Amino acid sequence: MNRYSRITGTGSFLPPRRLTNAELAAQLAVQGVETSDEWIVERTGIRARHFADDGVFSSDLALEACKSALQAAGLTAQDIDLIIVATSTPDMVFPSTACILQNKLGANGGAAFDVQAVCSGFVYALTVADAMIRTGSSKRALVVGAEVFSRILDFKDRTTCVLFGDGAGAVVLEASDTPGILASDLHADGKHVGILCVPGHVSNGHILGDPLLKMDGQAVFKLAVGVLEEAARATLAKANLTEADIDWLIPHQANIRIMQSTARKLKLPMDKVVVTVDQHGNTSAASIPLALDTAVRQGKVKPGDTLMLEGVGGGFTWGAVLLNL
Ligand code: UT7
């Protein structure tokens, strides 16, 4: 009997503090930083984002998303033998946010670790969990994307601080004798480290270098539109499927213009693309599972649908996962 992995539940969580573009613009104006709702909507499609309060960590957002995914799967935390958290905003330098989350869930004993692939983190984590289930080292996994990007934003830099938000999304991935995950395709090109990074690090009790996010937006934009099409096509080819087989494209939620361009290249109408960037902003590794869970709970994405998940971000990293829900 072939062993596959399948998503059996989804969940997500947004911290309650929501800021519209106008509210954020008003706060930035006090510090002499000029932006507007019009600019943000026109260039990105973002209308609002959520920010976690002080003292709330990625593991706290992840906990709520996981509780909801477990409930959807009809499982308890004790059923879980693997937790993978994709995050670039971990609670601590170490141990992993996955270990902290495991303890908060009361799911102690199974394997738990973080994956660091920035905005591609969730597709990386899902691919790793799928491989671990296929090889028999895990039966039931929680695969999570959780971020508090508000902590690493430079609120004096209008070219980045208006783009990102906080949140978490999670899926339960279980061993199955019918295929859920059909194929995946992961890549990185480390020569582009500098175009999207948080260069600071801890050394001898001090932070050396800048601990805030830096991005060359145009360079990232250009790379993203190219690699997202390639990754989608490579993943479809591995599964012997074509664009026509995709029911829903669930891309990383960074910029509506990147999503429109990818959809156009794949000849998919925008009504087959899940869009949540307008309400969430860019939540990095959390953006794909947040979008997935939102679409599931809205009744758009249904069991049996074929989904193409696509991530792209710092590293430079990118990748796609094709699956049957
Ligand atoms: O999550 C990882 C993936 N990340 C991404 O995919 C991000 C990819 N990049 C982007 O989404 C876009 O490049 C941005 C949204 C970051 C920027 O959009 P753009 O159309 O490339 O704008 P731009 O950088 O060319 O800037 C255009 C103008 C500039 O003014 P001048 O030089 O034309 O006078 C900027 O100074 O817009 C100005 N500008 C702003 N104005 C008002 C930049 N940020 C803002 C702002 N408010 N927040």
PDB file of N, CA and C in Angstrom, residues 49 82 84 118 168 198 262 267 292:
ATOM      1  N   ARG A  49      -3.981  45.399   8.077  1.00  0.00           N
ATOM      2  CA  ARG A  49      -3.123  44.336   8.621  1.00  0.00           C
ATOM      3  C   ARG A  49      -3.405  44.267  10.115  1.00  0.00           C
ATOM      4  N   LEU A  82       4.443  15.182  15.316  1.00  0.00           N
ATOM      5  CA  LEU A  82       5.418  16.043  14.630  1.00  0.00           C
ATOM      6  C   LEU A  82       4.866  17.471  14.547  1.00  0.00           C
ATOM      7  N   ILE A  84       6.044  21.168  12.912  1.00  0.00           N
ATOM      8  CA  ILE A  84       7.018  21.987  12.176  1.00  0.00           C
ATOM      9  C   ILE A  84       6.459  23.404  12.107  1.00  0.00           C
ATOM     10  N   VAL A 118      11.799  32.010   5.293  1.00  0.00           N
ATOM     11  CA  VAL A 118      11.082  33.292   5.207  1.00  0.00           C
ATOM     12  C   VAL A 118       9.696  33.060   4.582  1.00  0.00           C
ATOM     13  N   ALA A 168      -1.044  33.790  12.062  1.00  0.00           N
ATOM     14  CA  ALA A 168      -0.603  32.389  12.023  1.00  0.00           C
ATOM     15  C   ALA A 168      -1.639  31.541  11.304  1.00  0.00           C
ATOM     16  N   VAL A 198      17.062  40.627   7.298  1.00  0.00           N
ATOM     17  CA  VAL A 198      17.217  41.326   8.584  1.00  0.00           C
ATOM     18  C   VAL A 198      18.673  41.049   8.975  1.00  0.00           C
ATOM     19  N   THR A 262       1.109  36.230 -11.928  1.00  0.00           N
ATOM     20  CA  THR A 262       1.253  34.762 -11.907  1.00  0.00           C
ATOM     21  C   THR A 262       0.013  34.112 -12.509  1.00  0.00           C
ATOM     22  N   LYS A 267      -2.589  31.315 -17.043  1.00  0.00           N
ATOM     23  CA  LYS A 267      -3.901  31.355 -17.711  1.00  0.00           C
ATOM     24  C   LYS A 267      -5.033  30.972 -16.757  1.00  0.00           C
ATOM     25  N   LEU A 292      -5.339  29.843   3.038  1.00  0.00           N
ATOM     26  CA  LEU A 292      -6.005  28.547   2.863  1.00  0.00           C
ATOM     27  C   LEU A 292      -7.163  28.399   3.849  1.00  0.00           C
TER      28      LEU A 292
END
